[in-house]
Short mmCIF file of the C-alpha atoms (twelve columns), coordinates in Angstrom:
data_MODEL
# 
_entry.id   MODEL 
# 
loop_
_atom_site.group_PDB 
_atom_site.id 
_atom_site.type_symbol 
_atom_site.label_atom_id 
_atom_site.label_alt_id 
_atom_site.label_comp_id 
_atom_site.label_asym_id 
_atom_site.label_seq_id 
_atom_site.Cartn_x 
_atom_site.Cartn_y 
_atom_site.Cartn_z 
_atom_site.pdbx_PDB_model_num 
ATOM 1   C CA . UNK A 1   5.443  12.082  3.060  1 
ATOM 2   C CA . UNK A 2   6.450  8.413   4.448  1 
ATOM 3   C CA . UNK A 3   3.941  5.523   4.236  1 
ATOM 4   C CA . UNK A 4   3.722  3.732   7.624  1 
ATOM 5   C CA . UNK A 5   6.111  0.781   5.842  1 
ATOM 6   C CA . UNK A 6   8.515  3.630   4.827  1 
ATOM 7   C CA . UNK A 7   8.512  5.104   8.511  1 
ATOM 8   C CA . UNK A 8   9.366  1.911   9.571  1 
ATOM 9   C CA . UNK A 9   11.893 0.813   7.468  1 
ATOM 10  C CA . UNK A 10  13.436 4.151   7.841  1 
ATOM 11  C CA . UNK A 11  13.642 3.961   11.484 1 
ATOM 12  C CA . UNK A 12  15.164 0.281   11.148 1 
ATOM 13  C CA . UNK A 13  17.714 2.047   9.082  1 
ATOM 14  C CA . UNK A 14  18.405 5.222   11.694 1 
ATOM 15  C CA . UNK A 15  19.344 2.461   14.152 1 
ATOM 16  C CA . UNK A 16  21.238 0.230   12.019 1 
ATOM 17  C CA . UNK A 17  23.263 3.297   11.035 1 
ATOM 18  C CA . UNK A 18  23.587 4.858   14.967 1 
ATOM 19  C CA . UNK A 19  25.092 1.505   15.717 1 
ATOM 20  C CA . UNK A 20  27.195 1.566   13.129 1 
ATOM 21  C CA . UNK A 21  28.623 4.758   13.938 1 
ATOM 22  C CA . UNK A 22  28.849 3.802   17.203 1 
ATOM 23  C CA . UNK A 23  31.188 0.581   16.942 1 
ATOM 24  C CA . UNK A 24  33.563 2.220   13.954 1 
ATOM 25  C CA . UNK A 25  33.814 5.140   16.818 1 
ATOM 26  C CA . UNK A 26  34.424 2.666   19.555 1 
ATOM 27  C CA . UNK A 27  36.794 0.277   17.331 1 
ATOM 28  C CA . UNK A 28  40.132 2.623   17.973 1 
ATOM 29  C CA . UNK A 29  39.426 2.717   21.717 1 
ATOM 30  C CA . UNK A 30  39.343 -1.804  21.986 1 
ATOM 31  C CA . UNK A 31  42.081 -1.763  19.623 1 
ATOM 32  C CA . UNK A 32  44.280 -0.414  22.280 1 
ATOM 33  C CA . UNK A 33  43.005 -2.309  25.231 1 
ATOM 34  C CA . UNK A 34  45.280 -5.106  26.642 1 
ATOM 35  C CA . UNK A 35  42.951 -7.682  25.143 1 
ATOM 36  C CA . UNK A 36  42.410 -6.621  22.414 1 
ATOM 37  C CA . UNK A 37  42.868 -10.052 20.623 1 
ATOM 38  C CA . UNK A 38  39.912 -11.067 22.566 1 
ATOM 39  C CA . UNK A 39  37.660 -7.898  21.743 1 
ATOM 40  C CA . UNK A 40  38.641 -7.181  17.899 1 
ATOM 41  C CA . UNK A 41  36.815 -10.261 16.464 1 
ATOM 42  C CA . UNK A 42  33.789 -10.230 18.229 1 
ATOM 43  C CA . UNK A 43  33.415 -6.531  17.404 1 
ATOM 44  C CA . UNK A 44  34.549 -7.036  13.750 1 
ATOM 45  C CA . UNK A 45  31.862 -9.504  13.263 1 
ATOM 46  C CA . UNK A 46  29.222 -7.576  15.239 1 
ATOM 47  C CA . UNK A 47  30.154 -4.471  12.416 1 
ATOM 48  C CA . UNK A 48  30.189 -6.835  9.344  1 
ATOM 49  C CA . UNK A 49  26.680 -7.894  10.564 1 
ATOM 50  C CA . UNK A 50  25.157 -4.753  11.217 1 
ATOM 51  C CA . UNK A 51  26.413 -2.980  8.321  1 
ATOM 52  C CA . UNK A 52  24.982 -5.808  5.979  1 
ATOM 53  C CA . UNK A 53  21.882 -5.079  7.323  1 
ATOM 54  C CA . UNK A 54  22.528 -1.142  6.743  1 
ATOM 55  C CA . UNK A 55  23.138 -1.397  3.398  1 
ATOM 56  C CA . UNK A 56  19.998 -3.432  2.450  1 
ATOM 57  C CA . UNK A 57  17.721 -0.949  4.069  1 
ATOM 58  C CA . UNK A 58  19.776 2.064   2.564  1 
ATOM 59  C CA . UNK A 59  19.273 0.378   -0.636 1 
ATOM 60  C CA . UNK A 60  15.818 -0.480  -0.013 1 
ATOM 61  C CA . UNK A 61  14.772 3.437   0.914  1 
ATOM 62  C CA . UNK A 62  16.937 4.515   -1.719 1 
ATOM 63  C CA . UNK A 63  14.547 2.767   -4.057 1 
ATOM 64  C CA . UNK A 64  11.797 4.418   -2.843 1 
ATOM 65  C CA . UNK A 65  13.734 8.024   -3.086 1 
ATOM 66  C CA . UNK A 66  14.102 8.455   0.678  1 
ATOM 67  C CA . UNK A 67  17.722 9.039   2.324  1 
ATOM 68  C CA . UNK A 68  18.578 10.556  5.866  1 
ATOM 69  C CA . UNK A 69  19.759 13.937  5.314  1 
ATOM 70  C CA . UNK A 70  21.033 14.831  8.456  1 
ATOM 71  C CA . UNK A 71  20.519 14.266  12.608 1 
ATOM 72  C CA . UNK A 72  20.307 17.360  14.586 1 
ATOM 73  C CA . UNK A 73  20.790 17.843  17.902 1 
ATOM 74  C CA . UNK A 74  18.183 19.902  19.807 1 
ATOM 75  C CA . UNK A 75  19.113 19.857  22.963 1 
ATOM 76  C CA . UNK A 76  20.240 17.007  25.774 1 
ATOM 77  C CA . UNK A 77  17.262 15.004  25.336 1 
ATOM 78  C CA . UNK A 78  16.184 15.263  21.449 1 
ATOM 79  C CA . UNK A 79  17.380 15.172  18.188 1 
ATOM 80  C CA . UNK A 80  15.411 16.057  14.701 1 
ATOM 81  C CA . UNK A 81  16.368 13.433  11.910 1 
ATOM 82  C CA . UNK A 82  15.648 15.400  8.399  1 
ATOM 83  C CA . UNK A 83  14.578 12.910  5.545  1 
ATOM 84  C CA . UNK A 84  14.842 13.662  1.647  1 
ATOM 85  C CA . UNK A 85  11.810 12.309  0.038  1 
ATOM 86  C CA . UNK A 86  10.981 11.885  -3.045 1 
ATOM 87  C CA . UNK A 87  7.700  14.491  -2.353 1 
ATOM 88  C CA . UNK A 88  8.024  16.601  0.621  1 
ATOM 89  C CA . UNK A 89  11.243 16.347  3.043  1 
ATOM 90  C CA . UNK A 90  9.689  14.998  6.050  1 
ATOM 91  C CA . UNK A 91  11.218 16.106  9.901  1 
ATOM 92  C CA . UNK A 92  11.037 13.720  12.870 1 
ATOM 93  C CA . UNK A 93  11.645 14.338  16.449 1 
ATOM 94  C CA . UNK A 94  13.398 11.393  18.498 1 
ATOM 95  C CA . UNK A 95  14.363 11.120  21.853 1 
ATOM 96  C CA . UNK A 96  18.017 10.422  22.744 1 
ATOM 97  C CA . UNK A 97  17.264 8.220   25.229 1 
ATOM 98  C CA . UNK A 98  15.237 5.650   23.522 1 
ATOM 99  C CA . UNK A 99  17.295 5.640   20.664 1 
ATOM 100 C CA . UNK A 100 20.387 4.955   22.164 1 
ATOM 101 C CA . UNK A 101 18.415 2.261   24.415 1 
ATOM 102 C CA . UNK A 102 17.485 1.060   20.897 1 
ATOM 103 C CA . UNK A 103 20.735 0.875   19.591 1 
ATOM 104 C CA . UNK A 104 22.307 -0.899  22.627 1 
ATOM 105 C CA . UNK A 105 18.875 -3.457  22.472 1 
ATOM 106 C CA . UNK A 106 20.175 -4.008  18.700 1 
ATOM 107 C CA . UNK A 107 23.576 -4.516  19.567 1 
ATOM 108 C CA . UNK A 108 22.744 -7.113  22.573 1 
ATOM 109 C CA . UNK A 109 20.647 -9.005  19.756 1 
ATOM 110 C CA . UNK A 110 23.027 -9.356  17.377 1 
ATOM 111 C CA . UNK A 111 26.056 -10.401 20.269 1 
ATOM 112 C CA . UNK A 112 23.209 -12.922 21.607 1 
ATOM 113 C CA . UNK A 113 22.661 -14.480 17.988 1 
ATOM 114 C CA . UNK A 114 26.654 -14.694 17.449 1 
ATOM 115 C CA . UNK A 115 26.759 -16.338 20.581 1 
ATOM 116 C CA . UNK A 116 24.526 -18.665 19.763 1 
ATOM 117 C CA . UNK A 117 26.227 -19.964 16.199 1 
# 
């Protein structure tokens, strides 16, 4: 069972690690872009950021015993995220749409915030 906090945190953490996933995937495609000079540091630095933040909530839940087990696909428009918990293993339906809105929101945060130092 999650505690509101938990559910939180944990849901910080499912986006942090989406994004993640997302830039290391889309890394190999701007590498061989014409300007890629231009690209590579601004999406090295948006990684190093986000996965900073990744690790500190995955450290965080793993203090608390909780760890993503899996995503699972149910069909075009939801996914089931299975969570190890420390009592019962807990099962939560998201939407595909508003997480990857999520993600992209996070992503447009963190560019706006490099931007801006």
């Amino acid at each position: 069972m999650l505690k509101p906090e938990q559910r939180r945190l944990f849901h910080k953490f499912l986006i942090l690690e989406m994004a993640v996933q997302s830039l290391q995937r889309d890394f190999p495609v701007i590498e061989n872009l014409k300007m890629s000079k231009v690209y590579l540091p601004i999406l090295e630095r948006l990684l190093n950021d986000i996965s900073q933040d990744y690790y500190n909530s995955k450290r965080i839940l793993a203090k608390d015993k909780i760890r993503l087990v899996k995503v699972e696909k149910i069909d075009e428009y939801f996914s089931d995220v299975h969570i190890a918990t420390a009592g019962n293993d807990v099962v939560l339906r998201y939407a595909n749409m508003a997480l990857k809105t999520q993600v992209e929101k996070l992503l447009n945060q963190q560019l706006n915030q490099q931007i801006q130092t």
